[in-house]
Structure formats: C-alpha cells, structure tokens
mmCIF file of C-alpha atoms in Angstrom:
data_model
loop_
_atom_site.group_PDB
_atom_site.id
_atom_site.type_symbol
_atom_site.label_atom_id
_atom_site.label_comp_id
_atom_site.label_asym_id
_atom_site.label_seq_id
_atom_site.Cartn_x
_atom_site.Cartn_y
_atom_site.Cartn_z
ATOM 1 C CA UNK J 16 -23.361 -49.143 24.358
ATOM 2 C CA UNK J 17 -26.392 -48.956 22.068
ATOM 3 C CA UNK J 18 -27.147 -50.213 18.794
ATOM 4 C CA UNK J 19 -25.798 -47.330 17.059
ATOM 5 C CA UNK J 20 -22.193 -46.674 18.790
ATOM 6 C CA UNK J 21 -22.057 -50.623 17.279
ATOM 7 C CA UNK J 22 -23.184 -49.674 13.845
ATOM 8 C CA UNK J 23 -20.338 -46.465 13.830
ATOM 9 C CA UNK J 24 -17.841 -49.474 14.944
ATOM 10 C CA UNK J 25 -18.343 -51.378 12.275
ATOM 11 C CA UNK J 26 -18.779 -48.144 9.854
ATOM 12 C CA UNK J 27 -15.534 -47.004 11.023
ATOM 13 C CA UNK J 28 -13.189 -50.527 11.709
ATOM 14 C CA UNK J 29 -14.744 -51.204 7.476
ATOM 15 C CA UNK J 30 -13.327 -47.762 6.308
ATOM 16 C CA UNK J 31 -9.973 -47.965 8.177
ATOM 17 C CA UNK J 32 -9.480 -51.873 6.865
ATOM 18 C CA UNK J 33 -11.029 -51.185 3.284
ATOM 19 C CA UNK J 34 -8.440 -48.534 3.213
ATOM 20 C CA UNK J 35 -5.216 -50.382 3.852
ATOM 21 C CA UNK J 36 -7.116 -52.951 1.702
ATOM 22 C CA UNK J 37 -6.752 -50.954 -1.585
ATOM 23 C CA UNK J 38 -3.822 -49.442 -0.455
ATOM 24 C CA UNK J 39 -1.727 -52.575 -0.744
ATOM 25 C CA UNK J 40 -4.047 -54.215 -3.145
ATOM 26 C CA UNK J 41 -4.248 -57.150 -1.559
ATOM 27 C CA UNK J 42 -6.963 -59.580 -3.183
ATOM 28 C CA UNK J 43 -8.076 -62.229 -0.039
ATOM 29 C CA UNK J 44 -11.601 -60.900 0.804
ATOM 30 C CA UNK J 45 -11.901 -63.911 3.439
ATOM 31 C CA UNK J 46 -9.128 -62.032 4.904
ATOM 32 C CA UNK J 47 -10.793 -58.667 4.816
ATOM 33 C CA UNK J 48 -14.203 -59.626 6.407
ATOM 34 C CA UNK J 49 -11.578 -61.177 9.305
ATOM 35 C CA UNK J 50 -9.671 -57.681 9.396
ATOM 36 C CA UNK J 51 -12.731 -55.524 9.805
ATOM 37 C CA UNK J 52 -14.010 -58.189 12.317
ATOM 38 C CA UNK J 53 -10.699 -57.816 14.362
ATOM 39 C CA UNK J 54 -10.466 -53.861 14.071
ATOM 40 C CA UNK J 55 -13.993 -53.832 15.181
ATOM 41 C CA UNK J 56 -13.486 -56.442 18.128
ATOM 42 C CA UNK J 57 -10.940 -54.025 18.942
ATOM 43 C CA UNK J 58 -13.120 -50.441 18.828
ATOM 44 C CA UNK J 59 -15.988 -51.911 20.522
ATOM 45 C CA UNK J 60 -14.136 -53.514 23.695
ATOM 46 C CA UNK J 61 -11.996 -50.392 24.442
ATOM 47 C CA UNK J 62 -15.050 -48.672 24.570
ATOM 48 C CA UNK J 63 -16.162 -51.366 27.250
ATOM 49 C CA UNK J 64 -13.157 -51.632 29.003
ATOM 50 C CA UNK J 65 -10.618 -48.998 28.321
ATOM 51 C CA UNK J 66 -11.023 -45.234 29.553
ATOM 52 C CA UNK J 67 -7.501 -44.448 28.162
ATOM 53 C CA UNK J 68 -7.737 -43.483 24.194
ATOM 54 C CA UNK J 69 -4.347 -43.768 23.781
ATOM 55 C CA UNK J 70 -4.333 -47.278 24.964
ATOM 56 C CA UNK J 71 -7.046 -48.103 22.194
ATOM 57 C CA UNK J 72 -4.628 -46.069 19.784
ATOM 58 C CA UNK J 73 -1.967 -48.110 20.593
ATOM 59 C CA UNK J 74 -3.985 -51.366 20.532
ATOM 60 C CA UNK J 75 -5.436 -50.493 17.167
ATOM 61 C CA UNK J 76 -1.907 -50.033 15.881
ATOM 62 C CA UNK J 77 -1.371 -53.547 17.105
ATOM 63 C CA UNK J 78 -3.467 -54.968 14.864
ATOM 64 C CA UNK J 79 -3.179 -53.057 12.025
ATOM 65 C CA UNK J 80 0.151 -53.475 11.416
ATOM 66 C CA UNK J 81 -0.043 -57.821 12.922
ATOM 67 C CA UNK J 82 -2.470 -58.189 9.654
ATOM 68 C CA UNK J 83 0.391 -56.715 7.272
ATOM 69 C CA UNK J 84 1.648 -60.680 8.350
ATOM 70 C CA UNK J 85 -1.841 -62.071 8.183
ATOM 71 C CA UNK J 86 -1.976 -60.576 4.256
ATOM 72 C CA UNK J 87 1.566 -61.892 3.932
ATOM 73 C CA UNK J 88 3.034 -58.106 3.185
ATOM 74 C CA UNK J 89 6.512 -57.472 4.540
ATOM 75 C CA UNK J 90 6.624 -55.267 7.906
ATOM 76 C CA UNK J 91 9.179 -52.347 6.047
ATOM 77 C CA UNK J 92 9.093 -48.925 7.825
ATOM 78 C CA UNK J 93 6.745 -47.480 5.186
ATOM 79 C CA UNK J 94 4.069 -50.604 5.263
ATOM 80 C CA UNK J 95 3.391 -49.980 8.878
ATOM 81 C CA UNK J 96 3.538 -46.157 8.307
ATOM 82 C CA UNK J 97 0.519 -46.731 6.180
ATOM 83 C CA UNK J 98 -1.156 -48.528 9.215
ATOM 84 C CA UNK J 99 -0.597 -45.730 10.841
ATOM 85 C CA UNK J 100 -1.872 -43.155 8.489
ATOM 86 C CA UNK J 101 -5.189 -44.635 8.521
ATOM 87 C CA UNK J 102 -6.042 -44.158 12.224
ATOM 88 C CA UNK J 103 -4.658 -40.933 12.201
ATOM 89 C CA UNK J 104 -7.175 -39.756 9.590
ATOM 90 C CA UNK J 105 -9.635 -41.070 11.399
ATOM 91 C CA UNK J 106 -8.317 -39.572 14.936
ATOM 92 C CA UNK J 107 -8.096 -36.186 12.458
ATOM 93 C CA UNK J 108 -11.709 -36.266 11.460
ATOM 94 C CA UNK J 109 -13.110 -36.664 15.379
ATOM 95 C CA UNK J 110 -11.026 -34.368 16.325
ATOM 96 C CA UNK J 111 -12.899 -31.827 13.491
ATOM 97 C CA UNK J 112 -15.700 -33.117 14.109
ATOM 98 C CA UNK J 113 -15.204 -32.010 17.811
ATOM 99 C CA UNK J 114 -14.279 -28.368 16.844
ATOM 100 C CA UNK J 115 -17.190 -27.991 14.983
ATOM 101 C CA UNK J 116 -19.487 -29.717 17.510
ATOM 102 C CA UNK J 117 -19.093 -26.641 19.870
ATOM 103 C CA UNK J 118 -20.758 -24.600 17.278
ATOM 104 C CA UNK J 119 -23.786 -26.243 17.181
ATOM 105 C CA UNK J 120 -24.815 -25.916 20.502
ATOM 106 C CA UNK J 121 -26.987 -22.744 20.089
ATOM 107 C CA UNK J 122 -28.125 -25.025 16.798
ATOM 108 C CA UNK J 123 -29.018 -27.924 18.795
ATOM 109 C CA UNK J 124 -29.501 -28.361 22.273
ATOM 110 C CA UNK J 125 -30.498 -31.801 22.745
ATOM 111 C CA UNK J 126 -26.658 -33.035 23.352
ATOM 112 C CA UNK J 127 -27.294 -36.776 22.304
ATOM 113 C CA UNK J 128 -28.854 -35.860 18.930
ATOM 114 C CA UNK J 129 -26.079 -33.456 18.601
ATOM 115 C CA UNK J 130 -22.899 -36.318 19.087
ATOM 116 C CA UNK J 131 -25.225 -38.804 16.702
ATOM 117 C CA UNK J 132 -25.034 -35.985 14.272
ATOM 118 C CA UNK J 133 -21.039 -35.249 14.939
ATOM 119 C CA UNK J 134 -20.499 -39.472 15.163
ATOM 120 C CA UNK J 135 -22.098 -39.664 11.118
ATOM 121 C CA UNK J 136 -20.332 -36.662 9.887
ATOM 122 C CA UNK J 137 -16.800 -37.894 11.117
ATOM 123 C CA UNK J 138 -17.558 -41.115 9.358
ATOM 124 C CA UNK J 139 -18.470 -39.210 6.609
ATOM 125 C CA UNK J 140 -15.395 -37.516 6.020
ATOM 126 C CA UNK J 141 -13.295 -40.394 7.225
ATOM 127 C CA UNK J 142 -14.869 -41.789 4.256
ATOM 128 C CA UNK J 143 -14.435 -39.377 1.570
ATOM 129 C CA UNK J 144 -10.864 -38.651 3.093
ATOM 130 C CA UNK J 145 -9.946 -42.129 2.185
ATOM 131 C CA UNK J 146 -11.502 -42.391 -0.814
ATOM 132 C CA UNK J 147 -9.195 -39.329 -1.743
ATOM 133 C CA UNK J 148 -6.123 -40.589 -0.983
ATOM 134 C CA UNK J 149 -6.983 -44.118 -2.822
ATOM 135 C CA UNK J 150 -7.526 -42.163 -5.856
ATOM 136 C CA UNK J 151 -4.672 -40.377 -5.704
ATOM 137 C CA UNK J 152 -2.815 -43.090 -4.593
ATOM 138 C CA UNK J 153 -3.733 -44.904 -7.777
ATOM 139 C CA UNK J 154 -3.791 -42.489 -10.162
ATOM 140 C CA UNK J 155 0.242 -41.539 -9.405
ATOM 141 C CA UNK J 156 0.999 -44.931 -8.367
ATOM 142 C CA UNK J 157 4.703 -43.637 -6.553
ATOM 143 C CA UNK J 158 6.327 -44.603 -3.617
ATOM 144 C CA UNK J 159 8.071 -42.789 -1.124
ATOM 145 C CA UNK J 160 11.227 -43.474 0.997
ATOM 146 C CA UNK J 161 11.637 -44.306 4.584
ATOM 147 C CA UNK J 162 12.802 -40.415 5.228
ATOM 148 C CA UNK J 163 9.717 -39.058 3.550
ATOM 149 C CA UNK J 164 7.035 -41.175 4.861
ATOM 150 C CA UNK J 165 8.830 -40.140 8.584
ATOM 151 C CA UNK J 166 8.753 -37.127 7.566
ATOM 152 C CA UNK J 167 5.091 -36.616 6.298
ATOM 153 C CA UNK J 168 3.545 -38.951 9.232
ATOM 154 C CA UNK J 169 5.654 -36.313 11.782
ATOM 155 C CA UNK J 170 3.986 -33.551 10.179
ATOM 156 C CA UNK J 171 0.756 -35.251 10.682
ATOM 157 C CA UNK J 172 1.114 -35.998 14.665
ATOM 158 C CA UNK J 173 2.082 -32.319 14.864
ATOM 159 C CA UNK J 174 -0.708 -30.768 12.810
ATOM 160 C CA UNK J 175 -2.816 -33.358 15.209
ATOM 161 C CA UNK J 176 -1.326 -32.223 18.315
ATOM 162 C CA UNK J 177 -2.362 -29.191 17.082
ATOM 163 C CA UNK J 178 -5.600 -29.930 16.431
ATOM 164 C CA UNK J 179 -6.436 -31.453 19.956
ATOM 165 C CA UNK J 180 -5.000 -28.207 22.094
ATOM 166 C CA UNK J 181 -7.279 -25.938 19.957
ATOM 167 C CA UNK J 182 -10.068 -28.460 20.060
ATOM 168 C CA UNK J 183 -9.614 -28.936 23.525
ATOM 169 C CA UNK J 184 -9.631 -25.188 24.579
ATOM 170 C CA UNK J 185 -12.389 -24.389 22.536
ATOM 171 C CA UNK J 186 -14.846 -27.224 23.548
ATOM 172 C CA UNK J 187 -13.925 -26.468 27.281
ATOM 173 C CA UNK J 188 -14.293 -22.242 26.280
ATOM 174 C CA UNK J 189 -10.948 -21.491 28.021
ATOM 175 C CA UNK J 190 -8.453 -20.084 25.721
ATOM 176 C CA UNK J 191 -4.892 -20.227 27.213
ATOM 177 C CA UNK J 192 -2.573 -17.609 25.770
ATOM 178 C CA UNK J 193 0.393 -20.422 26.165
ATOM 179 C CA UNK J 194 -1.806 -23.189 24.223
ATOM 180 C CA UNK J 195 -1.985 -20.381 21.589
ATOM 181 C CA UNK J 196 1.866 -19.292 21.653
ATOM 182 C CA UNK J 197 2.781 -23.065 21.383
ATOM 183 C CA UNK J 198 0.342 -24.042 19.017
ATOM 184 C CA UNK J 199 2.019 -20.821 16.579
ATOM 185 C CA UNK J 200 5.410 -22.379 17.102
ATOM 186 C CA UNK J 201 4.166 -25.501 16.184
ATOM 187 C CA UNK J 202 2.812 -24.117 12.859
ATOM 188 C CA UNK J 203 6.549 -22.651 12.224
ATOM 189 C CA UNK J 204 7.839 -25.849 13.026
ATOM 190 C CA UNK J 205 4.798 -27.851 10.288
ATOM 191 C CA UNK J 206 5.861 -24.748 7.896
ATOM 192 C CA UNK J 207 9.822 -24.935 8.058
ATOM 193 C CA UNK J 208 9.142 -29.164 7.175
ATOM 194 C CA UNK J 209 6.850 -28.539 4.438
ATOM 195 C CA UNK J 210 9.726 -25.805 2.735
ATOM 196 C CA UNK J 211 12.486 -28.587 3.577
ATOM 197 C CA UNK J 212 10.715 -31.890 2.280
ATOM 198 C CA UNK J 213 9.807 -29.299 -0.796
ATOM 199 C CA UNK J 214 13.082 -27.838 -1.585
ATOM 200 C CA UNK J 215 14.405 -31.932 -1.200
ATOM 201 C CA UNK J 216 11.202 -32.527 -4.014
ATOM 202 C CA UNK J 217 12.815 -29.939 -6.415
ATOM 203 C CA UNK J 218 16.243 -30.965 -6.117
ATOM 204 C CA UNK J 219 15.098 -34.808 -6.675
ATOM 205 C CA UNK J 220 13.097 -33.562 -9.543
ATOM 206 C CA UNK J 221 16.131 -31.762 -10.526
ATOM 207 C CA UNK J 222 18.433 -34.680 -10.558
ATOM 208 C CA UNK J 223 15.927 -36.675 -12.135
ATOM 209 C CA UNK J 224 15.565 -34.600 -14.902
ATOM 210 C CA UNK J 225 19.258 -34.382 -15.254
ATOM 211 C CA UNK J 226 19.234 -38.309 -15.569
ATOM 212 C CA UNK J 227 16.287 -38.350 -17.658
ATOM 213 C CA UNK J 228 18.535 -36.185 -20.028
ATOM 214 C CA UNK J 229 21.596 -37.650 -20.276
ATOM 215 C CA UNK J 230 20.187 -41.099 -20.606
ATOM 216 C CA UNK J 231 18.270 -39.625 -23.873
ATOM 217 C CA UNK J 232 21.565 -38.077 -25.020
ATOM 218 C CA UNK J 233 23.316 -42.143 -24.639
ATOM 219 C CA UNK J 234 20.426 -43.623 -26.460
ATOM 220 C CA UNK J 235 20.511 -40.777 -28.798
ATOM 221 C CA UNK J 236 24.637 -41.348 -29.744
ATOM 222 C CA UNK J 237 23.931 -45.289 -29.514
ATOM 223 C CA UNK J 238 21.221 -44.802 -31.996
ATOM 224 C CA UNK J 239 23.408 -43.045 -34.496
ATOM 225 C CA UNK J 240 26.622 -45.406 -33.929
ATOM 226 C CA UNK J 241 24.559 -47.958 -35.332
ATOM 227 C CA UNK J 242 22.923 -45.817 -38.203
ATOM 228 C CA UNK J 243 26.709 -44.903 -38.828
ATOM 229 C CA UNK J 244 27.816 -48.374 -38.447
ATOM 230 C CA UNK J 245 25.231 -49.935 -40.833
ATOM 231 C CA UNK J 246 26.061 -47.050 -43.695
ATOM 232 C CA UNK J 247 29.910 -48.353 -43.454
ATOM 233 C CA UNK J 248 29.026 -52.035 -44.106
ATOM 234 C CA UNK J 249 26.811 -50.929 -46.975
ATOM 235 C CA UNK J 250 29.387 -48.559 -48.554
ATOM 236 C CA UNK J 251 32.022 -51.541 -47.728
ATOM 237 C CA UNK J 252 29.754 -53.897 -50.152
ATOM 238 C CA UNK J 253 29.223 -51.691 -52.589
ATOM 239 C CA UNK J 254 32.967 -50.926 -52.888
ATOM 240 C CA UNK J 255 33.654 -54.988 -52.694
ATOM 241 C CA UNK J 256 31.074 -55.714 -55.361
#
C-alpha cells in the first residue's frame, strides 16, 4: 500500500466520521480524532488483510454504530441507520466513480494515473455529498420514524444494487440482457416506494394540517371565552357600582 492509498484512508475514514459527527452534534473532539483513528485502522487493514469487501462493509458497520456508545448516543433503529447511511454514500460514490472510470480509458491510458484520478474524485463527491445532506439536515432540522428511515435506507441498497450490476457489466463490456431486465424491475420496484412513502408524506401533511387547524380554532374560542368573560365582570361592576 503506498503513501497515497493511506492519505485516501484517512481522507475518507475523516469524511465518513465528520459526518455522523455533525449529524448528531456531538461536541467531544478527543472523541472524534479517536473515531477517525478507528474507522481508518479499520479501512487500511482490510485492505491488508481482507479480499472480501463485504467483510470490510460489515466491519465498518461495526464500528460505526459501537461509537454511537463511545459518544454516549442511544443505539435506536434510526441512530444506527445513520451509521449506515454514511458508508453507503461513500460505497455510492466508488461505485460512480467506477462507471465513469471506463470512460476514460481512450482519455487516459496509463491505468494507475487513471484510479489516482477516480480515488480523488470519489472523495470529492463523498465530500460534497455530505456536506449536502448536513446542510439540509440542519436547515429542516426533522426527524423521521423507524418506518421511514427503513424505508429510505431500502431504497438506497436497491438503487445500489443497481448501481453495481450496471457498473459491473459495463467495466467488464458484457451487457447481459437479464442484468438489464432485472435492473428495470428494480427501478419499478425504487419507483412504486418513492409514490408510496410520498402519498404517506401527503396524507401526514394532510393530517397535520388538519391538527394545525383545529388547534387554532380551540385557541381561537379560548381566546374569546376570556374576552367574553372579562366584558361580564366589567358590566357586573358597573351595574354593582
């Protein structure tokens, strides 16, 4: 492993960690530097070690979601689903990355200056990606349920699924007709979820708006009782005086 897979380590493990950072606002930056370190211990000795990447998924998940306990956060459903979310995005970006690194070749034929190139731009938009979300994040400051966060991180694994078979087809130059056909049904599947967790969105909004209404309409009659009630007591006085 050179210097550089070492420096996209610690690139990467500091975006994934800065992430769930801001995401839970935690405020221990001791505990941050020891996070990254971990996440990066992590990267850099499955590369040594493990061939499997879904054994340095898994491990990765490990400790992501062991330092929710380390930052003292409670382990709910949609805590560790944010774990989660992180290392898919970044698992999203290589696998972009990877899609577009087949259409460089007649760019660049050197192949090791072409994955240093794909290795900075995947950070690059793991980056920006997270940033994103952050801002969004904080700017609507709402939380989901347990059903919705399942829902949207199923959606994700799909569209990633996705992703990989297209990625994986196109890198090797062998489009299968049945990667293809299930790849469309899995797009039917993504698009029937989207139109469900929407039409759920519009009847919530619905409801809440409902609420939102009749909860004016109490204050509304409470604020007249009293306007009502305090015209009595003066037209009582006046009547006693």
């Amino acid at each position: 492993m050179s210097l550089f897979d070492l420096v996209i380590n610690i690139i990467e493990s500091s975006i994934m960690c800065y992430f769930i950072y801001k995401y839970f606002d935690f405020k221990n930056i001791e505990k941050l530097w020891l996070f990254i370190l971990a996440v990066f211990a992590t990267i850099t000795t499955s590369d040594y070690f493990i061939n499997e990447s879904w054994l340095t998924a898994v491990l990765l998940v490990i400790v992501l979601v062991l330092f929710l306990k380390v930052f003292n956060k409670k382990m709910s459903i949609e805590n560790i689903i944010v774990c989660l979310s992180a290392l898919i995005m970044d698992l999203v970006c290589n696998t972009i990355t990877l899609i577009l690194g087949s259409s460089l070749d007649f760019m660049i034929s050197d192949s090791v200056a072409k994955l240093t190139i794909l290795k900075i731009f995947s950070k690059i938009i793991f980056l920006l990606s997270s940033m994103y979300i952050l801002n969004r994040k904080m700017k609507y400051n709402s939380n989901l349920n347990t059903k919705r966060w399942t829902s949207i991180i199923g959606i994700f694994l799909v569209l990633l699924l996705e992703l990989f078979i297209l990625a994986n087809d196109y890198t090797l130059k062998n489009i299968n007709p049945k990667d293809i056909l299930f790849c469309m049904f899995l797009t039917v599947v993504v698009t029937l979820a989207i139109f469900n967790i929407y039409g759920k969105l519009l009847k919530e909004n619905e409801e809440s708006t409902s609420i939102r209404l009749k909860n004016e309409e109490i204050r509304y009659k409470k604020e007249n009782e009293k306007v009502l009630s305090k015209m009595s007591e003066d037209i009582y006085q006046l009547e006693h005086n």
